[in-house]
Coordinates of C-alpha atoms (C1' of nucleotides) in Angstrom, one line a residue:
Chain V
M1 CA 0.0 0.0 0.0
W2 CA 2.7 2.5 0.9
E3 CA 5.7 1.5 -1.2
E4 CA 8.7 3.1 0.3
G5 CA 10.6 2.5 -2.9
F6 CA 8.8 5.4 -4.5
F7 CA 10.6 7.9 -2.3
M8 CA 14.1 6.6 -3.3
S9 CA 16.7 9.3 -3.2
S10 CA 14.3 12.1 -2.5
V11 CA 13.7 11.1 1.1
R12 CA 14.4 13.7 3.7
V13 CA 13.8 12.9 7.4
R14 CA 14.8 14.7 10.6
F15 CA 15.4 14.2 14.2
A16 CA 14.5 17.3 16.3
P17 CA 15.5 17.0 19.9
S18 CA 15.1 19.8 22.4
P19 CA 18.4 20.4 24.3
T20 CA 17.4 19.0 27.7
G21 CA 21.0 18.1 28.6
Y22 CA 20.7 14.5 27.8
L23 CA 19.6 12.1 25.1
H24 CA 16.9 9.7 26.3
V25 CA 17.1 6.2 24.8
G26 CA 13.6 6.8 23.4
G27 CA 14.9 9.8 21.5
A28 CA 18.0 7.8 20.4
R29 CA 15.7 5.1 19.1
T30 CA 13.7 7.7 17.2
A31 CA 16.9 9.2 15.8
L32 CA 18.1 5.7 14.8
F33 CA 14.9 4.8 13.0
N34 CA 15.1 8.1 11.1
W35 CA 18.7 7.6 10.3
L36 CA 18.2 4.0 9.1
F37 CA 15.3 5.1 7.0
A38 CA 17.4 7.8 5.4
R39 CA 20.4 5.6 4.8
H40 CA 18.2 2.8 3.5
H41 CA 16.7 5.1 0.9
S42 CA 19.9 7.1 0.2
G43 CA 18.1 10.1 1.6
V44 CA 19.0 13.0 3.8
F45 CA 19.0 12.9 7.6
V46 CA 18.5 16.4 9.1
L47 CA 19.2 17.4 12.7
R48 CA 17.2 20.3 14.0
I49 CA 17.5 21.7 17.5
E50 CA 14.2 22.7 19.1
D51 CA 15.5 25.3 21.5
T52 CA 12.6 27.7 21.7
D53 CA 12.5 27.2 25.5
A54 CA 15.3 29.6 26.1
A55 CA 15.5 29.0 29.8
R56 CA 16.4 25.4 29.4
S57 CA 18.4 25.6 26.3
T58 CA 22.1 26.0 26.6
E59 CA 25.0 25.3 24.3
A60 CA 26.3 22.7 26.6
A61 CA 23.0 20.9 26.8
T62 CA 22.9 20.8 23.0
Q63 CA 26.5 19.5 22.8
V64 CA 25.6 16.6 25.0
I65 CA 23.0 15.5 22.5
L66 CA 25.4 15.9 19.5
D67 CA 28.0 13.9 21.4
A68 CA 25.5 11.1 22.1
L69 CA 24.5 10.9 18.5
E70 CA 28.1 10.8 17.4
Y71 CA 28.9 8.1 19.9
L72 CA 26.0 6.0 18.3
G73 CA 27.4 6.7 14.9
L74 CA 24.2 8.5 13.7
D75 CA 25.8 11.1 11.5
W76 CA 23.5 13.9 10.1
D77 CA 23.7 15.4 6.7
E78 CA 22.3 18.8 7.6
G79 CA 22.3 20.6 10.9
P80 CA 24.5 21.9 13.6
G81 CA 28.2 22.0 12.5
R82 CA 27.3 20.7 9.1
G83 CA 25.2 23.4 7.5
G84 CA 22.8 22.8 4.7
D85 CA 20.5 24.7 2.4
Y86 CA 17.5 24.8 4.7
G87 CA 18.9 26.4 7.8
P88 CA 19.1 27.8 10.3
Y89 CA 18.8 24.5 12.1
Y90 CA 18.2 26.0 15.5
Q91 CA 14.6 27.0 16.1
S92 CA 15.7 30.0 18.2
Q93 CA 17.1 31.4 15.0
R94 CA 14.0 30.9 13.0
L95 CA 11.6 33.2 14.9
N96 CA 11.1 35.6 12.0
L97 CA 10.0 32.7 9.9
Y98 CA 7.3 31.6 12.4
K99 CA 6.1 35.2 12.7
E100 CA 5.9 35.5 8.9
Y101 CA 3.8 32.4 8.6
A102 CA 1.6 33.3 11.5
A103 CA 0.9 36.7 9.8
T104 CA 0.0 34.8 6.7
L105 CA -2.5 32.8 8.6
I106 CA -4.0 35.9 10.1
E107 CA -4.3 37.5 6.7
R108 CA -6.1 34.5 5.4
G109 CA -8.5 34.5 8.4
R110 CA -7.0 31.2 9.7
A111 CA -5.6 32.7 12.9
Y112 CA -6.6 35.4 15.3
E113 CA -5.6 37.1 18.5
C114 CA -7.1 35.7 21.7
Y115 CA -7.2 37.7 24.9
C116 CA -8.4 35.0 27.3
T117 CA -6.2 34.6 30.3
P118 CA -4.8 31.2 31.4
E119 CA -7.0 31.4 34.5
E120 CA -10.2 31.9 32.5
L121 CA -9.2 29.1 30.1
D122 CA -8.5 26.8 33.0
Q123 CA -11.8 27.5 34.6
R124 CA -13.8 26.8 31.5
R125 CA -11.9 23.7 30.9
Q126 CA -12.7 22.4 34.3
E127 CA -16.4 23.1 33.7
Q128 CA -16.3 21.2 30.4
M129 CA -14.7 18.3 32.1
K130 CA -17.3 18.3 34.8
Q131 CA -20.0 18.1 32.2
G132 CA -18.4 15.2 30.5
R133 CA -17.8 17.2 27.3
D134 CA -14.6 17.5 25.2
T135 CA -12.3 20.1 26.5
R136 CA -11.7 22.7 23.9
Y137 CA -11.3 26.4 23.4
D138 CA -14.8 27.9 23.0
G139 CA -13.7 30.3 20.2
R140 CA -15.0 33.4 21.9
C141 CA -12.2 35.6 20.6
R142 CA -12.5 34.3 17.1
H143 CA -14.7 37.1 15.9
L144 CA -13.7 40.0 18.0
S145 CA -14.2 43.5 16.5
E146 CA -11.5 46.0 16.5
E147 CA -13.1 47.9 19.4
E148 CA -13.4 44.8 21.5
R149 CA -9.8 44.0 20.9
Q150 CA -8.8 47.5 22.0
A151 CA -10.9 47.3 25.1
L152 CA -9.4 44.0 26.1
K153 CA -5.9 45.3 25.4
A154 CA -6.7 48.3 27.5
Q155 CA -7.3 46.0 30.4
G156 CA -3.6 45.0 30.2
R157 CA -4.2 41.7 28.5
V158 CA -1.5 40.4 26.3
P159 CA -2.9 38.3 23.4
V160 CA -1.8 34.9 22.1
I161 CA -2.5 33.9 18.5
R162 CA -4.8 31.0 17.9
F163 CA -5.3 28.9 14.9
A164 CA -8.8 29.0 13.4
S165 CA -9.4 25.3 13.0
L166 CA -11.9 23.7 10.7
E167 CA -15.4 23.6 12.0
E168 CA -16.6 20.6 10.3
G169 CA -15.5 17.2 8.9
E170 CA -12.7 15.0 9.8
T171 CA -8.9 15.1 9.5
L172 CA -7.3 11.9 8.4
V173 CA -3.8 10.9 9.4
E174 CA -2.4 8.4 7.0
D175 CA 0.1 6.7 9.2
L176 CA 2.7 4.4 7.8
V177 CA 2.7 2.1 10.8
R178 CA -0.9 2.5 12.0
G179 CA -2.9 3.0 8.8
T180 CA -5.6 5.7 8.6
V181 CA -6.4 7.3 11.8
T182 CA -9.5 9.5 11.9
F183 CA -10.0 12.6 14.0
D184 CA -13.3 14.5 14.3
N185 CA -12.5 18.2 13.6
I186 CA -15.2 19.7 15.8
T187 CA -14.4 17.8 19.0
Q188 CA -10.7 16.9 18.5
V189 CA -9.1 20.0 16.9
D190 CA -9.9 23.2 18.6
D191 CA -8.5 26.7 18.1
F192 CA -5.1 25.9 19.7
V193 CA -2.4 28.5 20.4
I194 CA 0.3 28.9 17.8
F195 CA 2.0 31.9 19.3
K196 CA 2.4 32.4 23.0
S197 CA 2.0 35.8 24.7
D198 CA 5.8 35.8 25.2
G199 CA 6.2 36.0 21.5
M200 CA 7.4 32.5 20.9
P201 CA 5.7 29.9 18.7
T202 CA 4.3 26.7 20.1
Y203 CA 5.6 23.3 19.2
N204 CA 2.6 22.4 17.0
F205 CA 3.1 25.4 14.9
A206 CA 6.9 25.6 14.7
V207 CA 7.2 22.0 13.8
V208 CA 5.0 22.4 10.8
V209 CA 6.8 25.5 9.5
D210 CA 10.2 23.9 10.0
D211 CA 9.3 20.5 8.5
A212 CA 7.6 22.2 5.5
L213 CA 10.4 24.6 4.9
M214 CA 13.0 21.9 5.3
K215 CA 11.2 19.8 2.8
I216 CA 10.8 16.9 5.2
T217 CA 9.2 14.0 3.4
H218 CA 8.7 11.6 6.3
V219 CA 8.1 12.4 9.9
I220 CA 9.1 9.5 12.0
R221 CA 8.5 10.1 15.7
G222 CA 7.1 8.7 18.9
E223 CA 3.5 7.7 19.2
D224 CA 3.0 10.5 21.8
H225 CA 2.8 12.8 18.8
L226 CA -0.1 11.0 17.1
S227 CA -2.9 12.9 18.8
N228 CA -1.3 16.2 17.8
T229 CA -0.9 15.3 14.2
P230 CA -4.4 16.4 13.0
K231 CA -3.7 19.9 14.3
Q232 CA -0.5 19.9 12.4
I233 CA -2.1 18.6 9.2
Q234 CA -4.6 21.5 9.4
I235 CA -1.8 24.0 9.6
Y236 CA -0.1 22.4 6.6
E237 CA -3.3 22.8 4.6
A238 CA -4.0 26.3 5.8
L239 CA -0.5 27.3 4.7
G240 CA -0.8 25.5 1.4
F241 CA 1.9 23.0 2.2
E242 CA 1.7 19.4 1.3
P243 CA 1.9 17.3 4.6
P244 CA 4.7 14.8 4.8
K245 CA 4.1 11.1 5.4
F246 CA 3.8 10.2 9.1
A247 CA 5.1 7.2 10.9
H248 CA 4.4 7.0 14.6
I249 CA 6.6 4.5 16.3
P250 CA 5.7 2.8 19.6
M251 CA 6.7 4.2 23.0
I252 CA 9.5 2.6 25.1
L253 CA 8.3 1.5 28.6
G254 CA 9.9 0.6 31.8
P255 CA 9.5 -2.9 33.4
D256 CA 6.3 -1.6 35.1
K257 CA 4.9 -0.7 31.7
S258 CA 4.9 3.0 32.4
L259 CA 6.8 5.4 30.2
L260 CA 10.5 4.7 30.5
S261 CA 11.9 7.4 32.8
K262 CA 14.8 8.1 35.1
R263 CA 13.2 6.3 38.0
H264 CA 13.7 3.1 36.0
G265 CA 17.4 3.6 36.1
A266 CA 19.7 4.7 33.3
T267 CA 17.9 6.3 30.4
S268 CA 20.4 8.6 29.0
V269 CA 22.7 7.5 26.2
T270 CA 25.6 9.2 27.8
Q271 CA 25.1 7.2 30.9
F272 CA 25.2 3.9 28.9
Q273 CA 28.3 5.1 27.1
D274 CA 30.0 5.8 30.5
E275 CA 29.0 2.4 31.9
G276 CA 30.8 0.7 29.0
Y277 CA 28.2 -0.1 26.5
L278 CA 29.5 -0.4 23.0
A279 CA 27.8 1.8 20.4
S280 CA 27.3 -1.3 18.2
A281 CA 25.4 -3.1 20.9
M282 CA 23.3 0.0 21.8
V283 CA 22.3 0.5 18.2
N284 CA 21.5 -3.2 17.6
Y285 CA 19.5 -3.4 20.8
L286 CA 17.6 -0.1 20.1
S287 CA 16.8 -1.3 16.6
L288 CA 14.9 -4.2 18.1
L289 CA 12.7 -2.0 20.2
G290 CA 9.6 -1.7 18.0
W291 CA 11.1 -3.4 15.0
G292 CA 11.9 -6.9 14.0
Y293 CA 13.1 -8.5 10.8
D294 CA 12.3 -12.2 10.7
D295 CA 11.8 -15.2 12.9
S296 CA 15.4 -15.8 13.8
Q297 CA 17.8 -12.9 13.6
T298 CA 18.6 -10.7 16.5
I299 CA 22.2 -9.7 15.9
F300 CA 22.5 -7.2 13.1
S301 CA 25.5 -5.2 11.9
I302 CA 24.9 -1.6 11.0
S303 CA 25.0 -2.3 7.3
E304 CA 22.5 -5.1 7.7
L305 CA 20.3 -2.8 9.6
I306 CA 20.5 -0.2 6.8
E307 CA 19.8 -2.9 4.3
K308 CA 16.9 -4.5 6.1
F309 CA 15.2 -1.7 7.9
S310 CA 11.7 -0.7 6.8
I311 CA 8.9 1.2 8.3
G312 CA 6.5 -1.5 7.2
R313 CA 8.1 -3.9 9.8
V314 CA 7.8 -1.4 12.7
S315 CA 5.4 -2.9 15.3
K316 CA 2.5 -1.0 16.8
N317 CA 2.7 -2.0 20.4
P318 CA 4.9 -0.3 23.0
A319 CA 8.2 -2.1 24.0
V320 CA 9.6 -2.7 27.4
F321 CA 13.2 -1.7 27.8
D322 CA 15.0 -4.9 28.9
I323 CA 18.4 -4.0 30.4
Q324 CA 19.3 -7.7 30.7
K325 CA 19.0 -8.3 27.0
L326 CA 21.0 -5.2 26.3
E327 CA 23.7 -6.5 28.7
W328 CA 23.8 -9.8 26.9
M329 CA 24.0 -8.2 23.6
N330 CA 26.9 -6.0 24.8
G331 CA 28.7 -9.2 25.8
V332 CA 28.1 -10.5 22.3
Y333 CA 29.7 -7.4 20.8
I334 CA 32.6 -7.4 23.2
R335 CA 33.4 -11.0 22.2
E336 CA 33.5 -9.9 18.6
L337 CA 36.0 -7.2 19.2
S338 CA 39.7 -7.7 18.3
L339 CA 42.0 -7.6 21.2
D340 CA 43.3 -4.3 20.2
E341 CA 39.8 -2.9 20.0
L342 CA 39.0 -4.2 23.4
Y343 CA 42.2 -2.7 24.7
E344 CA 41.2 0.7 23.3
A345 CA 37.8 0.3 25.0
A346 CA 39.1 -0.8 28.4
L347 CA 42.1 1.5 28.6
P348 CA 40.3 4.6 29.9
Y349 CA 38.7 2.6 32.6
W350 CA 42.0 1.1 33.7
Q351 CA 43.6 4.4 33.6
K352 CA 40.9 6.0 35.7
A353 CA 41.2 3.1 38.2
G354 CA 45.0 3.9 38.4
F355 CA 45.9 0.5 36.9
L356 CA 47.7 2.0 33.9
P357 CA 49.5 5.3 33.4
E358 CA 48.7 7.9 30.8
E359 CA 51.5 6.6 28.6
V360 CA 51.5 2.8 28.3
S361 CA 54.8 1.1 27.4
A362 CA 54.8 -1.6 24.7
E363 CA 55.6 -4.1 27.4
V364 CA 52.8 -3.2 29.6
K365 CA 50.4 -3.1 26.7
E366 CA 51.5 -6.6 25.9
Y367 CA 50.6 -7.7 29.4
A368 CA 47.2 -5.9 29.2
L369 CA 46.4 -7.6 26.0
K370 CA 47.0 -11.0 27.5
I371 CA 44.7 -10.1 30.4
L372 CA 42.0 -8.9 28.0
K373 CA 42.3 -12.2 26.1
E374 CA 41.3 -14.0 29.3
L375 CA 38.6 -11.5 30.3
Q376 CA 36.9 -11.2 26.9
T377 CA 34.3 -13.9 27.4
R378 CA 33.6 -12.7 30.9
L379 CA 32.7 -9.1 30.3
K380 CA 29.2 -7.8 30.0
L381 CA 30.2 -4.2 30.2
V382 CA 33.6 -2.8 29.4
A383 CA 33.6 -1.2 32.8
D384 CA 33.6 -4.7 34.3
A385 CA 37.2 -5.0 33.3
V386 CA 38.1 -2.9 36.4
D387 CA 36.8 -5.2 39.0
L388 CA 37.7 -8.4 37.1
A389 CA 41.3 -7.4 36.5
Q390 CA 42.2 -5.6 39.7
Y391 CA 44.5 -8.4 41.0
F392 CA 46.4 -8.4 37.8
F393 CA 47.5 -4.8 38.4
V394 CA 47.7 -4.3 42.2
D395 CA 49.5 -6.5 44.7
D396 CA 47.5 -5.4 47.7
Y397 CA 44.3 -6.8 46.3
P398 CA 41.5 -7.3 48.9
Y399 CA 40.5 -10.8 50.1
Q400 CA 36.8 -11.5 50.0
E401 CA 36.0 -12.4 53.6
E402 CA 33.4 -15.2 53.1
I403 CA 35.5 -16.8 50.3
V404 CA 38.5 -16.9 52.5
Q405 CA 36.5 -18.4 55.3
K406 CA 35.0 -21.0 53.0
I407 CA 38.1 -22.1 51.1
L408 CA 41.2 -21.2 53.1
T409 CA 40.3 -22.6 56.5
K410 CA 40.6 -26.3 55.7
P411 CA 43.1 -28.2 57.8
Q412 CA 45.4 -28.9 54.8
T413 CA 45.4 -25.4 53.5
E414 CA 48.8 -24.5 54.8
D415 CA 50.4 -27.7 53.5
I416 CA 48.8 -27.3 50.1
M417 CA 50.0 -23.8 49.9
N418 CA 53.5 -24.7 50.9
Y419 CA 53.5 -27.6 48.4
V420 CA 52.4 -25.3 45.5
H421 CA 54.9 -22.7 46.6
G422 CA 57.6 -25.3 46.3
V423 CA 56.5 -26.5 42.9
I424 CA 56.3 -22.9 41.6
K425 CA 59.7 -22.0 43.1
D426 CA 61.4 -24.9 41.2
A427 CA 59.4 -24.6 38.1
P428 CA 61.4 -23.7 34.9
K429 CA 58.2 -22.2 33.4
L430 CA 54.7 -21.6 34.7
D431 CA 52.6 -23.3 32.0
E432 CA 50.0 -26.0 32.2
E433 CA 52.2 -28.6 30.5
Y434 CA 54.8 -28.4 33.3
L435 CA 52.6 -27.6 36.3
K436 CA 49.7 -29.9 35.9
P437 CA 51.7 -33.1 36.5
Q438 CA 53.4 -31.5 39.4
F439 CA 50.1 -30.6 40.9
Q440 CA 48.8 -34.1 40.3
V441 CA 51.6 -35.5 42.5
G442 CA 50.3 -33.2 45.3
L443 CA 46.7 -34.5 44.8
E444 CA 47.7 -38.0 45.7
K445 CA 49.8 -36.8 48.6
F446 CA 46.8 -34.8 50.1
G447 CA 44.1 -37.2 48.9
I448 CA 42.2 -34.4 47.2
K449 CA 40.9 -33.5 43.7
M450 CA 42.2 -30.9 41.4
G451 CA 39.7 -28.4 42.6
G452 CA 40.8 -28.9 46.2
L453 CA 44.2 -27.6 45.2
I454 CA 43.4 -25.0 42.6
Q455 CA 40.6 -23.2 44.5
P456 CA 42.8 -22.3 47.5
I457 CA 45.6 -21.1 45.2
R458 CA 43.1 -19.1 43.2
V459 CA 41.9 -17.3 46.3
A460 CA 45.4 -16.8 47.5
L461 CA 46.4 -15.2 44.1
T462 CA 43.3 -13.2 43.4
G463 CA 41.4 -12.7 46.7
T464 CA 38.3 -14.3 45.1
N465 CA 37.1 -17.6 43.9
V466 CA 36.4 -16.3 40.4
S467 CA 39.1 -15.9 37.8
P468 CA 40.3 -17.1 34.4
G469 CA 41.8 -20.6 34.3
I470 CA 44.5 -21.0 37.0
Y471 CA 47.3 -21.8 34.7
D472 CA 46.6 -18.6 32.7
V473 CA 46.6 -16.6 36.0
L474 CA 49.8 -18.2 37.1
E475 CA 51.5 -17.5 33.8
L476 CA 50.3 -13.9 33.6
L477 CA 51.4 -13.2 37.2
G478 CA 54.8 -14.7 36.9
K479 CA 56.8 -16.7 39.4
E480 CA 57.9 -13.8 41.6
R481 CA 54.4 -12.4 42.2
V482 CA 52.9 -15.8 42.6
L483 CA 55.4 -16.7 45.4
A484 CA 55.0 -13.4 47.1
R485 CA 51.2 -13.7 47.0
I486 CA 51.2 -17.2 48.5
E487 CA 53.5 -15.9 51.3
R488 CA 51.3 -12.9 51.8
T489 CA 48.2 -15.0 52.0
L490 CA 49.8 -17.3 54.6
V491 CA 50.8 -14.3 56.7
M492 CA 47.2 -13.0 56.5
L493 CA 45.8 -16.4 57.5
R494 CA 48.1 -16.6 60.5
E495 CA 47.4 -13.1 61.6
K496 CA 43.7 -13.9 61.6
E497 CA 44.4 -17.2 63.2
L498 CA 42.6 -19.0 60.5
I499 CA 45.3 -21.7 60.2
Chain D
rG1 C1' -14.1 13.4 31.9
rC2 C1' -13.3 13.3 26.5
rC3 C1' -10.4 11.5 22.2
rC4 C1' -6.7 8.4 19.9
rC5 C1' -3.5 4.0 19.7
rC6 C1' -2.3 -0.9 21.2
rA7 C1' -3.1 -6.3 22.9
rU8 C1' 1.3 -13.7 20.8
rC9 C1' 5.7 -16.9 26.3
rG10 C1' 8.1 -12.8 32.4
rU11 C1' 10.5 -9.4 28.2
rC12 C1' 11.6 -8.2 22.7
rU13 C1' 9.4 -10.4 18.7
rA14 C1' 8.1 -14.1 14.0
rG15 C1' 3.2 -15.0 12.3
rU16 C1' -1.0 -10.8 7.2
rG17 C1' -7.1 -17.2 7.1
rG18 C1' -5.1 -23.5 6.2
rC19 C1' 2.5 -24.4 6.2
rC20 C1' 0.9 -23.3 13.9
rU21 C1' 0.4 -29.8 18.1
rA22 C1' 2.4 -21.0 17.5
rG23 C1' 9.0 -20.2 15.6
rG24 C1' 13.4 -17.4 17.5
rA25 C1' 16.1 -14.3 21.2
rC26 C1' 16.9 -12.5 26.4
rA27 C1' 15.8 -14.1 31.3
rU28 C1' 14.7 -18.8 34.2
rC29 C1' 15.6 -24.2 35.2
rG30 C1' 18.3 -28.9 34.1
rC31 C1' 22.4 -31.5 31.8
rC32 C1' 27.2 -31.5 29.2
rC33 C1' 32.2 -29.1 29.0
rU34 C1' 35.2 -28.0 33.5
rC35 C1' 40.1 -26.0 38.5
rU36 C1' 36.1 -21.4 39.8
rC37 C1' 33.4 -17.9 36.8
rA38 C1' 32.3 -17.0 32.0
rC39 C1' 32.0 -18.7 26.8
rG40 C1' 30.1 -22.8 24.1
rG41 C1' 26.7 -27.2 23.3
rC42 C1' 22.1 -29.9 24.4
rG43 C1' 17.3 -29.9 26.6
rA44 C1' 13.0 -28.2 29.6
rA45 C1' 9.3 -25.0 31.3
rG46 C1' 6.6 -20.8 29.5
rG47 C1' 2.1 -17.4 25.3
rC48 C1' -2.3 -16.2 21.1
rA49 C1' -6.3 -11.2 27.6
rG50 C1' -11.9 -12.7 27.8
rG51 C1' -16.5 -13.2 25.3
rG52 C1' -19.3 -13.2 20.9
rG53 C1' -19.5 -13.5 15.6
rU54 C1' -17.8 -14.3 10.0
rU55 C1' -15.7 -18.9 7.6
rC56 C1' -15.3 -25.6 5.6
rA57 C1' -11.1 -23.4 8.4
rA58 C1' -8.9 -17.7 12.9
rA59 C1' -3.3 -16.0 16.7
rU60 C1' -4.6 -14.0 11.9
rC61 C1' -11.1 -10.6 9.8
rC62 C1' -15.5 -8.0 12.6
rC63 C1' -17.9 -6.4 17.3
rC64 C1' -18.0 -6.0 22.6
rU65 C1' -15.6 -6.2 27.4
rU66 C1' -11.2 -5.9 30.0
rG67 C1' -6.3 -4.3 30.4
rG68 C1' -2.1 -1.1 29.0
rG69 C1' -0.2 3.4 26.7
rG70 C1' -0.6 8.3 24.7
rG71 C1' -3.1 13.0 24.0
rU72 C1' -6.2 16.6 25.8
rA73 C1' -1.1 23.3 27.9
rC74 C1' 0.5 30.2 26.4
rC75 C1' 5.8 22.0 27.4
rA76 C1' 8.3 20.0 23.5

RNA sequence: GCCCCCAUCGUCUAGUGGCCUAGGACAUCGCCCUCUCACGGCGAAGGCAGGGGUUCAAAUCCCCUUGGGGGUACCA
């Protein structure tokens, strides 16, 4: 019915965030869908900043959003820092345009000044609600005479400008994901405000002027905008613009099915970035929120996403944000990284933790790479590399109390430690090939299984009972540190009178 | 209050009238691998919200109910 192929190469979409200081994952998902749609159709992806709320909008707040988009790899073709033929791309710099089109509307009798105060409006609204009617502006300022206007103005009232909406019929929204949605003009589209008394345009008006002037062909946005769409369509028509195609994508919910918000935990892209989520995983996960390809694939590369994405496959129902699945997916992408890539990702975390210096020598990097090789299958977040690798970098690693109690308090502990200490001391090299047979000799001597020997050693060397394979740990640590750690552990155990 | 949207395993989804005794993924549970934890492999449990129609045949189409979400601003 709606063949996307028809719009090949002429597609223009946009993402229009307001600079709130952070990019919500819902916004990121909207940006992603727009971006994928543009790239799929070899179209143009426009970034427009909706900063009409001067109080909230700062340059820094805008930069955070640009940074988040760059982290995700969602590059824009027109917009801040990139220019384009349809600028400016900041709404705050387009005020004259909005005024111009509002004036046009007034000339055509499709907009008028309204002197009702917010208090009066609110009171009437309450009354309507009480009576079980639709809440809408009653149109009382629509046909004011010049004298009446002057009289109202004389009272000190500052007018807003309202749109003179259609007073009959229906407005149809042809939505690419929902089909035709019908709104009754009389009850659903009232004479809404297009210019506030502070001289700024409202969202519903500015968005139409901008999208029309920027030649946007497809408006892909959250479902929360569906109800406002008939208002916007009426403005398009009153201004003589052809409305774009609309696609309202489902909302993103928290585990309790309410709109995903800060109280559900991390919702800002920057936060996920800081916690060590890979952009590839974020993008892949976000792509699956409200979109699916077939009955089996969940892992998609960026190029596959671009190739396979289509609005027709966007689902209609809201999606719950599942952090566990995101974590799993991040692990998948971490495992796909080359060791060098993983190193680049982990380096800042290790530097911040004080494990590595600003300048890393080739030798130390070699060591770090070996550690990463062992850690790779164990990481969910890159940030996990700090906790999981601590004992590889510091010698005064902490001992986990309960683990020590559980594993190092057996009667043979001291003998086992001494035995291993001896083996290590005499070992020509610390690899499995040499050590395993030596350990096996000990097993017979103590009448235990391999785990009975390895676990105490693991706790002694790492302070925990979780680590990569023991021979890898031994080899990485090297003879000197291994011996010192066994001695250190023995001292600790004696001090605490555990042996 | 009024209007709009939505409804398949706990979660994301495949399914567009017969291919469905409903498929996959995450999570959960069990087994295998094994020196711990991961990774990996195998397997299990788990769903068409309810009720009416239409049809030879419905998860798929229609209606109602229920549930969830959104909108209803001089926010965006």
